[in-house]
Amino acid sequence: EVQLLESGGHLVLPGESLRLSCAASGFPFSSYAMTWVRQAPGKGLEWVATIGGDGYTKYYTDSVKGRFTISRDNAKSTVSLQMSTLTADDTAIYFCAKERERGSTGDFFDYWGQGTQVTVSS
Amino acid sequence: DIEMTQSLSTLSASVGDRVTITCRASRSVSMWLAWYQQKPGKAPKLLMYATSTLESGVPSRFSGSGFGTEFTLTISSLHPDDVATYYCQQYDDHVGLTFGGGTKVEI
């Protein structure tokens, strides 16, 4: 059974940094790209970042480029999102998601975690 | 970035109704469109991909159609369990994935 479990969400001050993690199990982790998607309170889904199975290919939405870094540890089956210079606009539930198609990067997602809440407020 | 527009933010229907949700892309995404269902407090669930391919385990009352810039998700007979928000997502642009704003289906 595929499981994705996010952690690391917190209340932080504007300008601070935060690291989110997602622990994966139940599938050959290194064969699949992984993605972070966020959802601001009462809003829709927003793609944030994707990392290829090998960890080299990385894509980011424009609003987080230069501030967020996605990474993965295939030995531990974890994907992380290092977030810096956080603003109120980054307040959201952050979901970790697995791409459905083996070997592809930047597609659609068949499994999602339950999300972790990030709140940026003074 | 490709902008995805779901013109209806809320749709009200009755049990048993045929429900159609539309999604429009700002430029052609060919057939590379997925649909998700999200219930309150839950993670999204994949319903459909490649416009019309039903994900395993999804009821056959769900269907998808379209190509290029115009897409629809149809529920042939609305069930109470279908109350949710539905999102389209394009993946033609692999480096700039985008979602529609969502359509909330109410009974």
Short mmCIF file of C-alpha atoms in Angstrom, two decimals:
data_model
loop_
_atom_site.label_atom_id
_atom_site.label_comp_id
_atom_site.label_asym_id
_atom_site.label_seq_id
_atom_site.Cartn_x
_atom_site.Cartn_y
_atom_site.Cartn_z
CA GLU A 1 0.00 0.00 0.00
CA VAL A 2 1.35 3.38 -1.02
CA GLN A 3 1.66 5.81 1.86
CA LEU A 4 2.89 9.39 1.93
CA LEU A 5 3.31 11.12 5.27
CA GLU A 6 4.21 14.79 5.43
CA SER A 7 5.72 16.50 8.44
CA GLY A 8 7.37 19.76 9.44
CA GLY A 9 4.54 22.23 9.09
CA HIS A 10 4.60 25.05 11.65
CA LEU A 11 3.62 28.57 12.52
CA VAL A 12 6.56 30.78 11.54
CA LEU A 13 7.28 34.48 11.32
CA PRO A 14 7.58 36.29 7.99
CA GLY A 15 11.10 35.97 6.65
CA GLU A 16 11.82 32.73 8.46
CA SER A 17 12.67 29.35 7.00
CA LEU A 18 11.05 25.95 7.30
CA ARG A 19 11.77 22.44 6.04
CA LEU A 20 8.99 20.03 5.12
CA SER A 21 9.50 16.30 4.73
CA CYS A 22 7.50 13.52 3.16
CA ALA A 23 8.14 9.87 4.01
CA ALA A 24 7.07 7.47 1.29
CA SER A 25 6.48 3.73 1.33
CA GLY A 26 4.83 1.00 -0.68
CA PHE A 27 6.39 1.66 -4.09
CA PRO A 28 9.87 1.78 -5.71
CA PHE A 29 10.58 5.34 -4.63
CA SER A 30 13.54 6.13 -6.87
CA SER A 31 11.50 5.25 -9.98
CA TYR A 32 8.97 8.03 -9.51
CA ALA A 33 9.07 11.79 -9.56
CA MET A 34 7.63 13.49 -6.51
CA THR A 35 5.85 16.81 -6.23
CA TRP A 36 4.73 19.33 -3.65
CA VAL A 37 1.32 20.96 -4.15
CA ARG A 38 -0.12 23.57 -1.81
CA GLN A 39 -3.57 24.85 -1.00
CA ALA A 40 -4.07 28.22 0.65
CA PRO A 41 -7.02 28.53 3.07
CA GLY A 42 -10.27 28.28 1.13
CA LYS A 43 -8.44 28.30 -2.20
CA GLY A 44 -7.58 25.88 -4.98
CA LEU A 45 -4.58 23.70 -5.64
CA GLU A 46 -1.24 25.20 -6.66
CA TRP A 47 1.69 23.17 -7.95
CA VAL A 48 4.90 24.16 -6.11
CA ALA A 49 7.80 21.94 -7.15
CA THR A 50 8.67 18.60 -8.74
CA ILE A 51 11.79 16.47 -8.52
CA GLY A 52 12.66 13.60 -10.84
CA GLY A 53 13.34 10.12 -9.58
CA ASP A 54 17.08 10.55 -9.89
CA GLY A 55 17.00 13.80 -7.95
CA TYR A 56 18.59 15.87 -10.71
CA THR A 57 15.61 17.23 -12.61
CA LYS A 58 13.81 19.91 -10.61
CA TYR A 59 11.00 22.26 -11.56
CA TYR A 60 9.53 25.14 -9.54
CA THR A 61 6.60 27.48 -9.87
CA ASP A 62 7.79 31.05 -10.46
CA SER A 63 6.64 32.40 -7.09
CA VAL A 64 8.99 30.11 -5.16
CA LYS A 65 12.04 30.07 -7.44
CA GLY A 66 15.10 31.14 -5.50
CA ARG A 67 13.35 30.66 -2.15
CA PHE A 68 12.33 26.98 -2.11
CA THR A 69 14.50 23.93 -2.78
CA ILE A 70 13.13 20.47 -3.40
CA SER A 71 15.35 17.46 -2.69
CA ARG A 72 15.08 13.74 -2.13
CA ASP A 73 16.92 10.92 -0.40
CA ASN A 74 16.22 7.73 -2.30
CA ALA A 75 17.94 5.62 0.34
CA LYS A 76 15.46 6.84 2.94
CA SER A 77 12.46 7.24 0.56
CA THR A 78 11.95 10.83 1.57
CA VAL A 79 11.35 14.06 -0.31
CA SER A 80 11.88 17.44 1.28
CA LEU A 81 11.01 21.05 0.62
CA GLN A 82 13.33 23.65 2.11
CA MET A 83 11.49 26.95 2.25
CA SER A 84 13.12 30.30 3.03
CA THR A 85 12.10 33.96 3.16
CA LEU A 86 8.55 32.90 3.87
CA THR A 87 5.69 35.36 3.45
CA ALA A 88 2.01 35.31 4.31
CA ASP A 89 1.31 34.22 0.74
CA ASP A 90 3.06 30.92 1.49
CA THR A 91 0.46 30.06 4.15
CA ALA A 92 -1.15 26.83 2.99
CA ILE A 93 -1.53 23.12 3.44
CA TYR A 94 1.39 21.49 1.65
CA PHE A 95 0.71 18.12 0.06
CA CYS A 96 3.31 15.63 -1.09
CA ALA A 97 2.20 13.74 -4.21
CA LYS A 98 3.53 10.83 -6.25
CA GLU A 99 3.52 10.95 -10.03
CA ARG A 100 1.55 8.13 -11.59
CA GLU A 101 3.82 7.38 -14.51
CA ARG A 102 7.08 5.62 -13.79
CA GLY A 103 10.06 7.52 -15.15
CA SER A 104 8.22 10.69 -16.09
CA THR A 105 8.68 14.11 -14.52
CA GLY A 106 5.94 16.69 -14.51
CA ASP A 107 2.70 14.82 -15.04
CA PHE A 108 -0.22 13.96 -12.78
CA PHE A 109 -0.53 12.39 -9.39
CA ASP A 110 -2.10 9.15 -8.20
CA TYR A 111 -1.25 9.28 -4.50
CA TRP A 112 -1.27 12.22 -2.13
CA GLY A 113 -0.38 12.64 1.52
CA GLN A 114 -2.80 14.23 3.96
CA GLY A 115 -0.83 17.46 4.02
CA THR A 116 1.02 19.56 6.56
CA GLN A 117 -0.04 23.07 7.57
CA VAL A 118 2.35 25.97 7.12
CA THR A 119 1.26 29.28 8.60
CA VAL A 120 3.32 32.44 8.12
CA SER A 121 2.18 35.18 10.45
CA SER A 122 3.54 37.73 12.85
CA ASP B 1 2.18 29.46 -17.79
CA ILE B 2 -0.95 27.82 -19.12
CA GLU B 3 -4.00 29.17 -17.33
CA MET B 4 -6.77 26.69 -16.56
CA THR B 5 -10.25 28.13 -16.06
CA GLN B 6 -13.22 26.38 -14.54
CA SER B 7 -16.00 28.84 -15.22
CA LEU B 8 -18.37 27.58 -12.54
CA SER B 9 -17.10 27.84 -9.00
CA THR B 10 -20.22 26.16 -7.61
CA LEU B 11 -22.73 23.84 -9.23
CA SER B 12 -25.97 22.74 -7.57
CA ALA B 13 -27.72 19.59 -8.73
CA SER B 14 -30.03 16.84 -7.50
CA VAL B 15 -29.30 13.20 -6.87
CA GLY B 16 -29.58 11.36 -10.17
CA ASP B 17 -28.84 14.41 -12.31
CA ARG B 18 -26.32 14.38 -15.12
CA VAL B 19 -23.61 16.86 -14.13
CA THR B 20 -21.07 18.43 -16.49
CA ILE B 21 -18.03 20.37 -15.26
CA THR B 22 -16.04 22.36 -17.77
CA CYS B 23 -12.39 23.33 -17.90
CA ARG B 24 -10.73 25.63 -20.43
CA ALA B 25 -7.01 26.03 -21.14
CA SER B 26 -5.44 29.31 -22.26
CA ARG B 27 -3.62 27.41 -25.00
CA SER B 28 -3.79 23.87 -26.32
CA VAL B 29 -2.76 21.13 -23.90
CA SER B 30 -3.57 18.39 -26.42
CA MET B 31 -5.02 15.48 -24.43
CA TRP B 32 -2.84 16.02 -21.36
CA LEU B 33 -5.47 16.79 -18.79
CA ALA B 34 -6.31 15.19 -15.45
CA TRP B 35 -9.26 15.55 -13.09
CA TYR B 36 -9.24 15.28 -9.30
CA GLN B 37 -11.96 15.10 -6.67
CA GLN B 38 -11.36 16.71 -3.28
CA LYS B 39 -13.65 16.34 -0.29
CA PRO B 40 -13.44 18.76 2.64
CA GLY B 41 -10.40 18.17 4.83
CA LYS B 42 -9.06 15.48 2.53
CA ALA B 43 -6.34 15.16 -0.06
CA PRO B 44 -7.29 15.26 -3.74
CA LYS B 45 -8.08 11.98 -5.44
CA LEU B 46 -7.19 11.24 -9.07
CA LEU B 47 -10.29 10.50 -11.16
CA MET B 48 -9.19 10.75 -14.76
CA TYR B 49 -6.07 11.34 -16.85
CA ALA B 50 -5.24 11.75 -20.52
CA THR B 51 -8.64 13.48 -20.77
CA SER B 52 -10.75 10.35 -20.67
CA THR B 53 -8.87 7.47 -19.02
CA LEU B 54 -10.58 6.48 -15.80
CA GLU B 55 -8.26 5.79 -12.89
CA SER B 56 -8.59 2.31 -11.40
CA GLY B 57 -11.38 2.06 -8.84
CA VAL B 58 -13.21 5.19 -9.97
CA PRO B 59 -16.92 4.57 -10.67
CA SER B 60 -17.91 4.36 -14.31
CA ARG B 61 -20.47 7.14 -13.86
CA PHE B 62 -17.49 9.50 -14.24
CA SER B 63 -16.32 10.24 -17.77
CA GLY B 64 -14.13 12.82 -19.47
CA SER B 65 -13.93 14.35 -22.92
CA GLY B 66 -12.32 17.15 -24.86
CA PHE B 67 -9.11 18.07 -26.63
CA GLY B 68 -6.91 21.10 -26.98
CA THR B 69 -8.47 23.86 -24.91
CA GLU B 70 -11.95 22.62 -23.96
CA PHE B 71 -12.59 19.75 -21.58
CA THR B 72 -15.48 18.32 -19.62
CA LEU B 73 -15.91 15.97 -16.70
CA THR B 74 -19.32 14.33 -16.62
CA ILE B 75 -21.06 12.51 -13.81
CA SER B 76 -23.83 10.53 -15.52
CA SER B 77 -25.99 10.20 -12.40
CA LEU B 78 -25.06 12.24 -9.36
CA HIS B 79 -24.67 10.31 -6.11
CA PRO B 80 -24.60 11.88 -2.62
CA ASP B 81 -21.00 10.70 -2.28
CA ASP B 82 -20.02 12.87 -5.27
CA VAL B 83 -20.39 16.07 -3.27
CA ALA B 84 -16.89 17.52 -3.54
CA THR B 85 -14.75 20.05 -5.34
CA TYR B 86 -13.41 18.99 -8.72
CA TYR B 87 -10.15 20.29 -10.19
CA CYS B 88 -8.69 19.96 -13.65
CA GLN B 89 -4.91 19.95 -14.16
CA GLN B 90 -2.88 20.26 -17.33
CA TYR B 91 0.41 18.47 -17.74
CA ASP B 92 1.24 19.38 -21.31
CA ASP B 93 3.69 21.91 -19.89
CA HIS B 94 5.80 19.62 -17.71
CA VAL B 95 7.77 22.47 -16.18
CA GLY B 96 4.73 24.56 -15.35
CA LEU B 97 1.89 22.36 -14.12
CA THR B 98 -1.32 24.23 -13.47
CA PHE B 99 -4.70 23.51 -11.92
CA GLY B 100 -8.09 25.01 -12.55
CA GLY B 101 -9.72 26.98 -9.77
CA GLY B 102 -12.11 24.18 -8.88
CA THR B 103 -15.85 23.53 -9.19
CA LYS B 104 -17.75 22.69 -6.02
CA VAL B 105 -20.63 20.28 -6.60
CA GLU B 106 -23.48 20.59 -4.15
CA ILE B 107 -26.76 18.70 -3.76
#
